[in-house]
C-alpha positions as MATLAB code, in Angstrom:
seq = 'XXXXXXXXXXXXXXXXXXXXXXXXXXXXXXXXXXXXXXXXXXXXXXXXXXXXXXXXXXXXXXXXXXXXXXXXXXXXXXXXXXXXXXXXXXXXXXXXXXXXXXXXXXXXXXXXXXXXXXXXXXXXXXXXXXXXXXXXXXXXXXXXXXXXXXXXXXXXXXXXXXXXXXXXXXXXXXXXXXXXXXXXXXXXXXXXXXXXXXXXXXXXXXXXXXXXXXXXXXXXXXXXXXXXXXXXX';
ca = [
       5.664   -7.801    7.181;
       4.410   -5.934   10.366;
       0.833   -6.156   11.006;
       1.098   -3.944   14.583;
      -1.157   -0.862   14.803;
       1.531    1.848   14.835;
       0.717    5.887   15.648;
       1.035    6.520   12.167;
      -1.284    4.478   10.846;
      -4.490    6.788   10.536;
      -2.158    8.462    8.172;
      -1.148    5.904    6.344;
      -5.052    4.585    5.675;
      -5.669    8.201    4.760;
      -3.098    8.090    1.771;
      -4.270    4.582    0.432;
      -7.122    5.476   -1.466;
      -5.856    8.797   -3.283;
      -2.460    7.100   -3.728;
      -3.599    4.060   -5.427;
      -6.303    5.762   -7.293;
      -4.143    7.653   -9.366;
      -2.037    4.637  -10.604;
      -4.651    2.361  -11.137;
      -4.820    5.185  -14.192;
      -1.450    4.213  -15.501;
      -1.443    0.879  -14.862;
      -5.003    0.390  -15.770;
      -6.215   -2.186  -12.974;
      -9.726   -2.390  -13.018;
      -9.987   -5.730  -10.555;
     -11.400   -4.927   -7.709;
      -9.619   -7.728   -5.782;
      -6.451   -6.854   -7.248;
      -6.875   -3.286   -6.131;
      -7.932   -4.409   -2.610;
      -4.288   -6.638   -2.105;
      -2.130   -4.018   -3.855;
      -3.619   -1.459   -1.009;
      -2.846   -4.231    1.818;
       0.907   -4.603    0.416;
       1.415   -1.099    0.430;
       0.049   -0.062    4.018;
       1.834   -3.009    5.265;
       5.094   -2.023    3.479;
       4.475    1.535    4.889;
       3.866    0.265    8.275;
       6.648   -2.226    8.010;
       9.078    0.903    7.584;
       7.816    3.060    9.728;
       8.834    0.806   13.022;
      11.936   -0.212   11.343;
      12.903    3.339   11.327;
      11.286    4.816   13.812;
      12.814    8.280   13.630;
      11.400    9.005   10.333;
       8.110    6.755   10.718;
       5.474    7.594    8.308;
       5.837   10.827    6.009;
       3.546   11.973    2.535;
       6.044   11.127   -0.093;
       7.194    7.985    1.307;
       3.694    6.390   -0.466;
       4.724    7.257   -4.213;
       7.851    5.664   -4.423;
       6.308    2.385   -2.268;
       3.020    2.416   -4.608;
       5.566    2.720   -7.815;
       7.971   -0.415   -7.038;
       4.901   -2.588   -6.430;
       3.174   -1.918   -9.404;
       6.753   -2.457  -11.590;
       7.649   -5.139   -9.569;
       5.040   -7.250   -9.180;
       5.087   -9.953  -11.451;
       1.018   -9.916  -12.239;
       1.384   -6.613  -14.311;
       4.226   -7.841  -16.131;
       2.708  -10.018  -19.040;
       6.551  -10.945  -19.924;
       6.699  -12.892  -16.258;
       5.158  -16.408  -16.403;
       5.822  -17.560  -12.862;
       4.486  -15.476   -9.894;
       6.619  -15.016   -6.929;
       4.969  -14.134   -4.062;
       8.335  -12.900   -2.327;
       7.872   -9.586   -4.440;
       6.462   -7.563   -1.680;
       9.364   -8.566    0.492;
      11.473   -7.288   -1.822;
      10.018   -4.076   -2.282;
      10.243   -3.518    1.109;
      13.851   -3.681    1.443;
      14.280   -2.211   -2.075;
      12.644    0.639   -0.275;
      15.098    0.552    2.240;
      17.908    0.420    0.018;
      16.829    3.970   -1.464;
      15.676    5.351    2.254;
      19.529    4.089    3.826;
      21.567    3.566    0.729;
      20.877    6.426   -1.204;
      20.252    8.849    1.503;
      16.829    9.829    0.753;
      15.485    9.573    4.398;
      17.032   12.481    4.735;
      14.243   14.512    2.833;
      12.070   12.707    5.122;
      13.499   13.794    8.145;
      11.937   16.559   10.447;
      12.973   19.968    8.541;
      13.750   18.074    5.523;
      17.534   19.099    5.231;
      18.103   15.939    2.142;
      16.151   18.059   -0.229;
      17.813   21.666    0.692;
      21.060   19.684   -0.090;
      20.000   18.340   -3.285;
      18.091   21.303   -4.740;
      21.536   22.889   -4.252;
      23.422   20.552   -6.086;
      20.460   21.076   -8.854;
      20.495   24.700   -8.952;
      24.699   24.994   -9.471;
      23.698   21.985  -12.994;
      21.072   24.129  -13.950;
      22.645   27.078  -13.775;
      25.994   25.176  -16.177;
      23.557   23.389  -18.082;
      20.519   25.717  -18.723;
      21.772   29.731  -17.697;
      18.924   30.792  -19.486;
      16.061   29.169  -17.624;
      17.695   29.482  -14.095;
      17.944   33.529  -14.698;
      13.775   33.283  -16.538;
      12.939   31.528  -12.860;
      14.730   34.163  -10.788;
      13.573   37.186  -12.915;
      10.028   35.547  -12.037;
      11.370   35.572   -8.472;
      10.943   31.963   -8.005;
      13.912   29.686   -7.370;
      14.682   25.674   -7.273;
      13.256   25.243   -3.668;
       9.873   26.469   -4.737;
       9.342   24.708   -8.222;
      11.214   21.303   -7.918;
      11.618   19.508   -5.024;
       8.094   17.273   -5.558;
      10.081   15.890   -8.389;
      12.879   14.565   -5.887;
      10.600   13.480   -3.284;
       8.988   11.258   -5.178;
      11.688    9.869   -7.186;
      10.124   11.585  -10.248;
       7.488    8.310  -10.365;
       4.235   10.494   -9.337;
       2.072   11.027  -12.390;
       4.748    9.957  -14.901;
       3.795    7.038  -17.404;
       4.554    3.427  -16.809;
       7.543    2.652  -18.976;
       9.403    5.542  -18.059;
       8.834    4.992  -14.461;
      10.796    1.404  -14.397;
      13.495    2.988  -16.351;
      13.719    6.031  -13.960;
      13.537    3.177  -10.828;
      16.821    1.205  -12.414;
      18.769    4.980  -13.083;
      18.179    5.778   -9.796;
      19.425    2.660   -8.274;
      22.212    2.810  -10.085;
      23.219    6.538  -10.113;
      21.041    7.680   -7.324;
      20.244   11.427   -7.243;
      22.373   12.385  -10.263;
      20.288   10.963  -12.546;
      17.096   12.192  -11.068;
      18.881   15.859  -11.938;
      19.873   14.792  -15.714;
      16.388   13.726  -16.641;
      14.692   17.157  -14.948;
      17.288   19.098  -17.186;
      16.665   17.081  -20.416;
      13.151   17.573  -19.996;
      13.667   21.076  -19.377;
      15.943   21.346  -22.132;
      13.158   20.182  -24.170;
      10.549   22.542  -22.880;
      12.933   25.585  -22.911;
      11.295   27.244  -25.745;
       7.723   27.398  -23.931;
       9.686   28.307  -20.380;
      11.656   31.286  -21.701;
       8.335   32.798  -23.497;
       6.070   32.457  -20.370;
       5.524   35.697  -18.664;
       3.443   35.328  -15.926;
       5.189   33.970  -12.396;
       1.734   31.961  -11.614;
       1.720   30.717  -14.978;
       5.584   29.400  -14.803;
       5.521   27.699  -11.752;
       2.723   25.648  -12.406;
       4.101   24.719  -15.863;
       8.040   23.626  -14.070;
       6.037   21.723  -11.045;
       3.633   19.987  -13.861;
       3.212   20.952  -17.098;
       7.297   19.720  -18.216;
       6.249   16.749  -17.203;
       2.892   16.290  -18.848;
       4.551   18.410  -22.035;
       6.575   15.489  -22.029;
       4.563   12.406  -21.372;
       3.098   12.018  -25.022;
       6.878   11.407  -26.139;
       7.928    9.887  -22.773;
       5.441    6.675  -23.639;
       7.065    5.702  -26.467;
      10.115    3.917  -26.027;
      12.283    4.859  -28.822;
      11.474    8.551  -27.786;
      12.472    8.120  -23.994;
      16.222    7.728  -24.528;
      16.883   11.017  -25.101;
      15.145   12.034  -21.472;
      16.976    9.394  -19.897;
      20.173    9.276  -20.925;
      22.390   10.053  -18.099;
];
């Protein structure tokens, strides 16, 4: 892994602390030692990218989806995994890769961000076959896809969602990419519609599509036998 000082890297130090703060909540690690090497892998991960690609470099976002396949993949929080490979953070680099070439999704990292215009229009046409009712409730509020969902594609759906159903979202989206990103944000709307087609206020909707579906959902979205249905794709 790159250990060069790069231009980006003030911003990159600036997003270590808030970014592994908030999953040391999920993942509940308490070592301090532990904390201290998981923040190394991912600034040098982060770093490691940004001069492999150096037209995209360093953007916010990027530090989710890096933070979220170390703490699945490595091997220590996995009380399953006996033997402790050390190669993990290797991997996670170009498993990062893989998503940032593979599937595309440098493009929402890209000056302008024209990946997530494309994708949010892909998402509006399925919400608009799958769930008529809630597209038409969001324009009548005069919002629209662009304004309430595209943190949700950014980061992979992995920020602030609970541990289980963040590996399971990690393997859909390797294997069907953005489509089943879009399957999972329409069951769980499908689930919420009820609460979505009875709010009234505009200030009060947005907030609940950017955050509340997905804390609505997380009580259910822990248990296994429960996630299925959100994940089925």
């Amino acid at each position: 892994m790159s250990n060069k000082e790069c231009e980006l890297d003030n911003i990159i130090k600036k997003d270590l602390n808030r970014t592994y703060n908030e999953y040391t909540q999920i993942f509940d690690t308490n070592n301090k030692e532990n904390i201290i090497d998981e923040q190394n892998r991912l600034q040098r991960i982060l770093r490691a990218y940004s001069h492999f690609d150096k037209e995209v470099g360093y953007t916010g976002g990027m530090n989710f989806i890096v933070i979220s396949l170390l703490l699945n993949l490595n091997p220590q929080n996995d009380r399953e995994v006996e033997i402790i490979d050390n190669s993990f953070e290797e991997n996670v680099f170009w498993i990062f890769v893989h998503i940032m070439l593979q599937k595309n999704w440098r493009l929402l990292f890209l000056d302008g961000t024209p990946g997530i215009f494309q994708i949010l229009d892909k998402f509006d046409i399925k919400l608009q076959q799958e769930l008529p009712q809630i597209r038409q409730k969001i324009i009548d509020c005069g919002l629209s896809v662009y304004i309430c969902f595209p943190q949700y594609f950014f980061t992979i759906l992995l920020y602030n969602s609970p541990k289980n159903f963040q590996k399971r979202v990690i393997d859909l989206f390797l294997f069907k990419g953005e489509e089943a990103l879009m399957q999972i944000i329409i069951n769980m709307l499908n689930f919420c519609q009820d609460i979505i087609l009875k709010i009234e206020d505009t200030e009060d909707i947005m907030q609940f599509l950017r955050k509340g579906i997905m804390i609505k959902c997380q009580n259910i979205l822990k248990f296994e036998q429960d996630e299925e249905q959100y994940l089925v794709c």
